[in-house]
mmCIF file of C-alpha atoms and ligand atoms in Angstrom:
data_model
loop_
_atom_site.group_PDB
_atom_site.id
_atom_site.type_symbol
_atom_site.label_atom_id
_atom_site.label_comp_id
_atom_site.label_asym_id
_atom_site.label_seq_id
_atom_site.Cartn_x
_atom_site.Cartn_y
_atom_site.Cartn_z
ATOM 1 C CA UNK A 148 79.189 -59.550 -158.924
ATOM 2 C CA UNK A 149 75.268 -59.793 -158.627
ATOM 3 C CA UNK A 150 74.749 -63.953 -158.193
ATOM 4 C CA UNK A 151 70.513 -62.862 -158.569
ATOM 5 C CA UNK A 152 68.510 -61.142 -161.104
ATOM 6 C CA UNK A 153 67.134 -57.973 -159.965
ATOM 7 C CA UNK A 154 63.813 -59.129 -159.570
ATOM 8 C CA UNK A 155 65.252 -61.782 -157.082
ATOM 9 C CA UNK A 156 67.212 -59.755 -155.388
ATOM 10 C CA UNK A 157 64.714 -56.892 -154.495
ATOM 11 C CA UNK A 158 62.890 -59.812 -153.072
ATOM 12 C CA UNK A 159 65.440 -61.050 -150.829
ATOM 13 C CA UNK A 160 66.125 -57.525 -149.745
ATOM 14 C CA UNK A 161 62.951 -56.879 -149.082
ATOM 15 C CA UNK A 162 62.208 -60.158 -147.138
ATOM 16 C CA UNK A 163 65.345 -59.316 -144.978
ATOM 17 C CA UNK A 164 64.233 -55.827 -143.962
ATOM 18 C CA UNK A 165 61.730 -57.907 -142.123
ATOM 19 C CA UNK A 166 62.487 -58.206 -138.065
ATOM 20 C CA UNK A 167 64.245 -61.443 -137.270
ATOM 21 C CA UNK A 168 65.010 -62.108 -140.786
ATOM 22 C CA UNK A 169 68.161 -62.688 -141.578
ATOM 23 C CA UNK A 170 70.072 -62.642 -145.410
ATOM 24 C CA UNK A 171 69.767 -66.673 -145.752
ATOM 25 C CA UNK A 172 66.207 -67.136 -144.560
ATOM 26 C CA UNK A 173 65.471 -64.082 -146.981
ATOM 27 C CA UNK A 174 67.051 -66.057 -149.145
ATOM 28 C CA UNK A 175 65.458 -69.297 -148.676
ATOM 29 C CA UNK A 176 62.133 -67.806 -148.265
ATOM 30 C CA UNK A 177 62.754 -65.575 -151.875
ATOM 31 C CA UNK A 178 63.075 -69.529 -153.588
ATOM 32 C CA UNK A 179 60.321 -70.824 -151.627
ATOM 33 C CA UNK A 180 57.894 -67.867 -152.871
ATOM 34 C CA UNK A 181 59.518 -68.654 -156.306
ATOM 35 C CA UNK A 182 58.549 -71.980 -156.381
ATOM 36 C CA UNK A 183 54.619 -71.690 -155.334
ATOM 37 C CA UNK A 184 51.679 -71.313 -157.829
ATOM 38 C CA UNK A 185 51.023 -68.027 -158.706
ATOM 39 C CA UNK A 186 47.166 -67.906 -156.960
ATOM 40 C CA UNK A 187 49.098 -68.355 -153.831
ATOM 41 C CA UNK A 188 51.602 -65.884 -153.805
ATOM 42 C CA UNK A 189 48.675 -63.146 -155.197
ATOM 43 C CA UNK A 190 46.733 -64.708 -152.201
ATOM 44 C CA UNK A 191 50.138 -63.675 -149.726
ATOM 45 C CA UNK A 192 50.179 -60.271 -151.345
ATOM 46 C CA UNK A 193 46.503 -59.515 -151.131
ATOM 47 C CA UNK A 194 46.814 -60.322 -147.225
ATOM 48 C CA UNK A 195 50.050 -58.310 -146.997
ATOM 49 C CA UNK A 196 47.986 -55.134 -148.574
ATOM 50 C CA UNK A 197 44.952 -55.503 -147.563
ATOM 51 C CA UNK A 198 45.924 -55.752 -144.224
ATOM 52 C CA UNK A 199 48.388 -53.285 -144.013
ATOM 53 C CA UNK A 200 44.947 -50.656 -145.885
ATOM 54 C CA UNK A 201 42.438 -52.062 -143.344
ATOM 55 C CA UNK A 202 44.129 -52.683 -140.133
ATOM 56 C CA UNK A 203 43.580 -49.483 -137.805
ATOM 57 C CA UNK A 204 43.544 -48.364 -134.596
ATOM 58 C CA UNK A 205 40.593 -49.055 -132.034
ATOM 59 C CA UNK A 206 39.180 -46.094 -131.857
ATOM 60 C CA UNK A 207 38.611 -46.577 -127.807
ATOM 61 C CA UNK A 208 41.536 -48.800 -126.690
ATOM 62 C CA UNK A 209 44.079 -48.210 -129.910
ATOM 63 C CA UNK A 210 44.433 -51.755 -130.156
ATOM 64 C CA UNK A 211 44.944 -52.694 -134.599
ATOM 65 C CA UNK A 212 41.736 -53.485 -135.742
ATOM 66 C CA UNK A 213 39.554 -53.754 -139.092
ATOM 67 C CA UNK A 214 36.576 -52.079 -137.226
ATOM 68 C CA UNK A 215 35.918 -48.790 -135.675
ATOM 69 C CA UNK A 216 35.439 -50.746 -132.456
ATOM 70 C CA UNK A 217 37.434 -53.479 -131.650
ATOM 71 C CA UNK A 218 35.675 -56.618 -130.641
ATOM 72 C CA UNK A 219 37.189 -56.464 -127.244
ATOM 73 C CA UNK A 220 35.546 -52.992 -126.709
ATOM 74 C CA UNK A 221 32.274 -53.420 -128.194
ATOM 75 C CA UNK A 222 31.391 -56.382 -126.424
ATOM 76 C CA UNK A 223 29.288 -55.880 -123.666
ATOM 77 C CA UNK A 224 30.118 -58.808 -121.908
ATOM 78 C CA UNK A 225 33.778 -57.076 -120.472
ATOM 79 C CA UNK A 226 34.174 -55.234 -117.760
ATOM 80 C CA UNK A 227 34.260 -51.426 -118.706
ATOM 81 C CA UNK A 228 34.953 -49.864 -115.638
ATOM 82 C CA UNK A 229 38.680 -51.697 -115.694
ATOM 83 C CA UNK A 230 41.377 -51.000 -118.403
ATOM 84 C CA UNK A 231 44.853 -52.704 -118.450
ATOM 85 C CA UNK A 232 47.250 -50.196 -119.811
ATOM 86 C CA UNK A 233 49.525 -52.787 -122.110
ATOM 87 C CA UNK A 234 52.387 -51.691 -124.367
ATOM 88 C CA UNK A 235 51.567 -53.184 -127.880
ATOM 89 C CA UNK A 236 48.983 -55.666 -128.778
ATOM 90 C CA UNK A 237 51.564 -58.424 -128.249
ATOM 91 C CA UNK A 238 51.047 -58.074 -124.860
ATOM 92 C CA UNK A 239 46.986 -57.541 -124.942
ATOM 93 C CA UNK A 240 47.336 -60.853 -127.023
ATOM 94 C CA UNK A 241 49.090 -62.636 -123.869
ATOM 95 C CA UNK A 242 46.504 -61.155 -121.237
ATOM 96 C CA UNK A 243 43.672 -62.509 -123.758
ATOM 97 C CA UNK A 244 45.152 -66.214 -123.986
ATOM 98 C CA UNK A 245 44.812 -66.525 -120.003
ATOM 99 C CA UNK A 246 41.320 -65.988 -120.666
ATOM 100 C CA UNK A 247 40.400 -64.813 -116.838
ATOM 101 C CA UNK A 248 40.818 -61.320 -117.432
ATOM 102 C CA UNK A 249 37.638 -59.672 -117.818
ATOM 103 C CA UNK A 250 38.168 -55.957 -118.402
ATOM 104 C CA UNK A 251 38.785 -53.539 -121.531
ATOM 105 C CA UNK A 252 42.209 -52.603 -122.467
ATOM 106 C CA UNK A 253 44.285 -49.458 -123.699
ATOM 107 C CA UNK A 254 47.073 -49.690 -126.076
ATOM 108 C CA UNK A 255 50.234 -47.497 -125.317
ATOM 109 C CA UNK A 256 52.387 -49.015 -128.539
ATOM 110 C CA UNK A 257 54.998 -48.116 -126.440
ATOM 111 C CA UNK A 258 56.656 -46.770 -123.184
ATOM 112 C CA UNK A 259 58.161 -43.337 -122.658
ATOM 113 C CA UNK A 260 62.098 -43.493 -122.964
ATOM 114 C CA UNK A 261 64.113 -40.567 -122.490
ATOM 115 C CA UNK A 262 66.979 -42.692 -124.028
ATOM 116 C CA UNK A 263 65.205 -43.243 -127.423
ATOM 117 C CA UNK A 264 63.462 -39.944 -127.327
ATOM 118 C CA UNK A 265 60.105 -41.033 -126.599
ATOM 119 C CA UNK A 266 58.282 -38.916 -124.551
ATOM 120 C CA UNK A 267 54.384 -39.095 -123.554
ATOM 121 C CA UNK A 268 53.355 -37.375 -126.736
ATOM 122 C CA UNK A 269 54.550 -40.262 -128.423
ATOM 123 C CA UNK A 270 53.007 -43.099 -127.177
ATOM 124 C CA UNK A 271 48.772 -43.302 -126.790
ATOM 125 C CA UNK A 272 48.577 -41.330 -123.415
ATOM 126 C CA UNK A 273 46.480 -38.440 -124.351
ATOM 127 C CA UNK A 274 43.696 -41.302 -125.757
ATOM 128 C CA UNK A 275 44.097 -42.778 -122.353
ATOM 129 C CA UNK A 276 43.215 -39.408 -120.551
ATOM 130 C CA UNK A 277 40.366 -38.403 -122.743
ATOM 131 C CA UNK A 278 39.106 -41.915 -122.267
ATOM 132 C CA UNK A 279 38.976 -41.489 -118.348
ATOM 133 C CA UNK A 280 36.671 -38.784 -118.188
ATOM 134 C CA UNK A 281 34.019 -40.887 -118.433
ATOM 135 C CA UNK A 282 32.524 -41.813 -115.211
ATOM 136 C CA UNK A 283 32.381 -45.274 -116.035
ATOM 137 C CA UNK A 284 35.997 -46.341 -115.218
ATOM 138 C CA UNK A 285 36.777 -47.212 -111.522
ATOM 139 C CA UNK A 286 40.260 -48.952 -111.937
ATOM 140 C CA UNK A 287 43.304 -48.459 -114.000
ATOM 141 C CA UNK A 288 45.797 -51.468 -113.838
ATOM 142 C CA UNK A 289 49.192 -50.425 -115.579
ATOM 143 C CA UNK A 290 50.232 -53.791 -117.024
ATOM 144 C CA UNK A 291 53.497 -52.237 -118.570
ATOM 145 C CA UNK A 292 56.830 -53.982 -118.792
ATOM 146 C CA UNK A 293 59.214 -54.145 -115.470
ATOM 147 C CA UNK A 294 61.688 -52.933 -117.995
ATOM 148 C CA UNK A 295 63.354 -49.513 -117.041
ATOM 149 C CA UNK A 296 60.692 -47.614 -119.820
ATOM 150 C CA UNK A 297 57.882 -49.545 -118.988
ATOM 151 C CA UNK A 298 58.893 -48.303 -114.828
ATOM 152 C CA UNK A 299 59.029 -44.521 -115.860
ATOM 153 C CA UNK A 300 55.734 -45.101 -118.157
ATOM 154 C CA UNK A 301 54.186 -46.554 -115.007
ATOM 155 C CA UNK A 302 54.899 -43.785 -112.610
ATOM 156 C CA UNK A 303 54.010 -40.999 -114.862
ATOM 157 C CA UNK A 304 51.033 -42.885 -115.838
ATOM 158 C CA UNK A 305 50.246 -42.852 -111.896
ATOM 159 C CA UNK A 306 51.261 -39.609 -111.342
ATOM 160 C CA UNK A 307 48.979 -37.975 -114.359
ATOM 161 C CA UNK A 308 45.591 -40.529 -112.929
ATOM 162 C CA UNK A 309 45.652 -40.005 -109.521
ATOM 163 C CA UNK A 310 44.092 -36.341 -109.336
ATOM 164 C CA UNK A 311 41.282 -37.975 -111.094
ATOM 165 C CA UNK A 312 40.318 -40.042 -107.617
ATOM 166 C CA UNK A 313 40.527 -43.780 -110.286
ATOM 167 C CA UNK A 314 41.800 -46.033 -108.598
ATOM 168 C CA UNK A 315 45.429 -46.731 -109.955
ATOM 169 C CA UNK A 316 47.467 -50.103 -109.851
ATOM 170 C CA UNK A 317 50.304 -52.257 -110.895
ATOM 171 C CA UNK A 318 50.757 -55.611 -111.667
ATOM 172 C CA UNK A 319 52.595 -57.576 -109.374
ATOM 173 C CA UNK A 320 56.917 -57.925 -109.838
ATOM 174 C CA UNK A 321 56.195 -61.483 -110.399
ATOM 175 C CA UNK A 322 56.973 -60.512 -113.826
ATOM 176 C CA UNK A 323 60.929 -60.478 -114.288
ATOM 177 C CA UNK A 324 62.554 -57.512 -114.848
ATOM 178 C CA UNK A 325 63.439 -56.244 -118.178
ATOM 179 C CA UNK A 326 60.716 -59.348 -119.484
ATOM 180 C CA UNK A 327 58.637 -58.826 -122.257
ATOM 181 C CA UNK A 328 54.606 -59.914 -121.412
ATOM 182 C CA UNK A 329 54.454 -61.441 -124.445
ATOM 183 C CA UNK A 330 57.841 -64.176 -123.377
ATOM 184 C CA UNK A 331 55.973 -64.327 -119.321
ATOM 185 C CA UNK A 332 53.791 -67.806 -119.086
ATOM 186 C CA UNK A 333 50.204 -67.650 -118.642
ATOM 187 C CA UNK A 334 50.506 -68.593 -115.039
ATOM 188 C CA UNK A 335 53.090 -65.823 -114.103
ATOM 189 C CA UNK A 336 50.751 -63.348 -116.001
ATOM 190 C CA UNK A 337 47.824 -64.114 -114.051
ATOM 191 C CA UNK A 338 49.478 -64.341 -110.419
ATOM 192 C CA UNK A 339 51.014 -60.631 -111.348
ATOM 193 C CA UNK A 340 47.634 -59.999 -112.337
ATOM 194 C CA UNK A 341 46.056 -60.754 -108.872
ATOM 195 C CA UNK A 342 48.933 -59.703 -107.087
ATOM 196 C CA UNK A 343 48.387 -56.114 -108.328
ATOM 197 C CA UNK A 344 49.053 -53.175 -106.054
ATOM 198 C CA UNK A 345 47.827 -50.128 -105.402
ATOM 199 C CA UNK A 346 50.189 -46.972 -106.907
HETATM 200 ZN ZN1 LIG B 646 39.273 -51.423 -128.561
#
């Protein structure tokens, strides 16, 4: 037997499709939305769609942005010449909050896995490559996870710069293996940072 009207329960069952969001805080959240004024919830909505319309990819690093350019790229104050290949922007977000890195990033959203099926197609590679033909970059720190995909993204990565003469390098193994960047304290980040070597 249904306990909720349908309205109610497409919301829950929407609310759980979410990651890390289980039936009861679906369910609990479903009530809580429920019980707010209506300006508010249009207000949640409105954020929900407009962001989801808006949001794109960076049209130089592939970070999500509302702009062409994200602000990171257009600002002339960073370092241009150095990009930190990063995974997703969860990670470019955990670089950013040490504030001491100075450089531009690219976005991968996501690391080659024979496993899964991903190959270099699928994640932001060939942006990468067209990106490095300008003369302008001298160093490429791959800042990808010590997990096993972000390893094998990291040597190919290597493997497809280094006829280009950039300098290539990896962060330190400071970071633990099989850690997410976004999880590694802002103190670990930066000593695998400076402890980068050459690849
Ligand atoms: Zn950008």
């Amino acid at each position: 037997m249904e306990y909720f009207s349908g309205h109610i329960s497409e919301l829950i069952e929407q609310l759980a499709s979410l990651p890390g969001i289980g039936s009861k805080t679906a369910q609990r959240l479903a009530f809580y939305i429920i019980s707010m004024p209506v300006d508010k919830v249009e207000r949640l909505s409105k954020a929900l769609v407009e962001t989801r319309k808006n949001v794109h990819y960076c049209k130089t690093c592939c970070t999500l942005t509302d702009a062409d350019e994200c602000p990171i790229c257009s600002s002339p104050k960073r370092d241009h010449s150095t990009i930190m290949i990063v995974e997703t922007d969860r990670d470019l977000a955990a670089y950013e909050k040490t504030g001491k890195y100075e450089g531009v990033y690219h976005v991968l959203h996501g690391a080659i896995s024979p496993m899964l099926g991903i190959g270099p197609d699928d994640i932001k590679l060939r942006e990468l490559m067209q990106r490095l033909q300008s003369d302008e970059v001298k160093e490429v720190i791959v800042a990808t996870n010590s997990s096993l995909e972000g390893e094998t993204t990291a040597m190919y990565i290597s493997k497809l710069i280094k006829p280009t003469g950039i300098k290539v390098t990896r962060i330190a193994s400071g970071v633990p293996v099989g850690g997410d960047l976004e999880n590694i304290d802002e103190v670990t980040l930066l000593r695998a940072l400076e402890g980068r070597v050459q690849l």
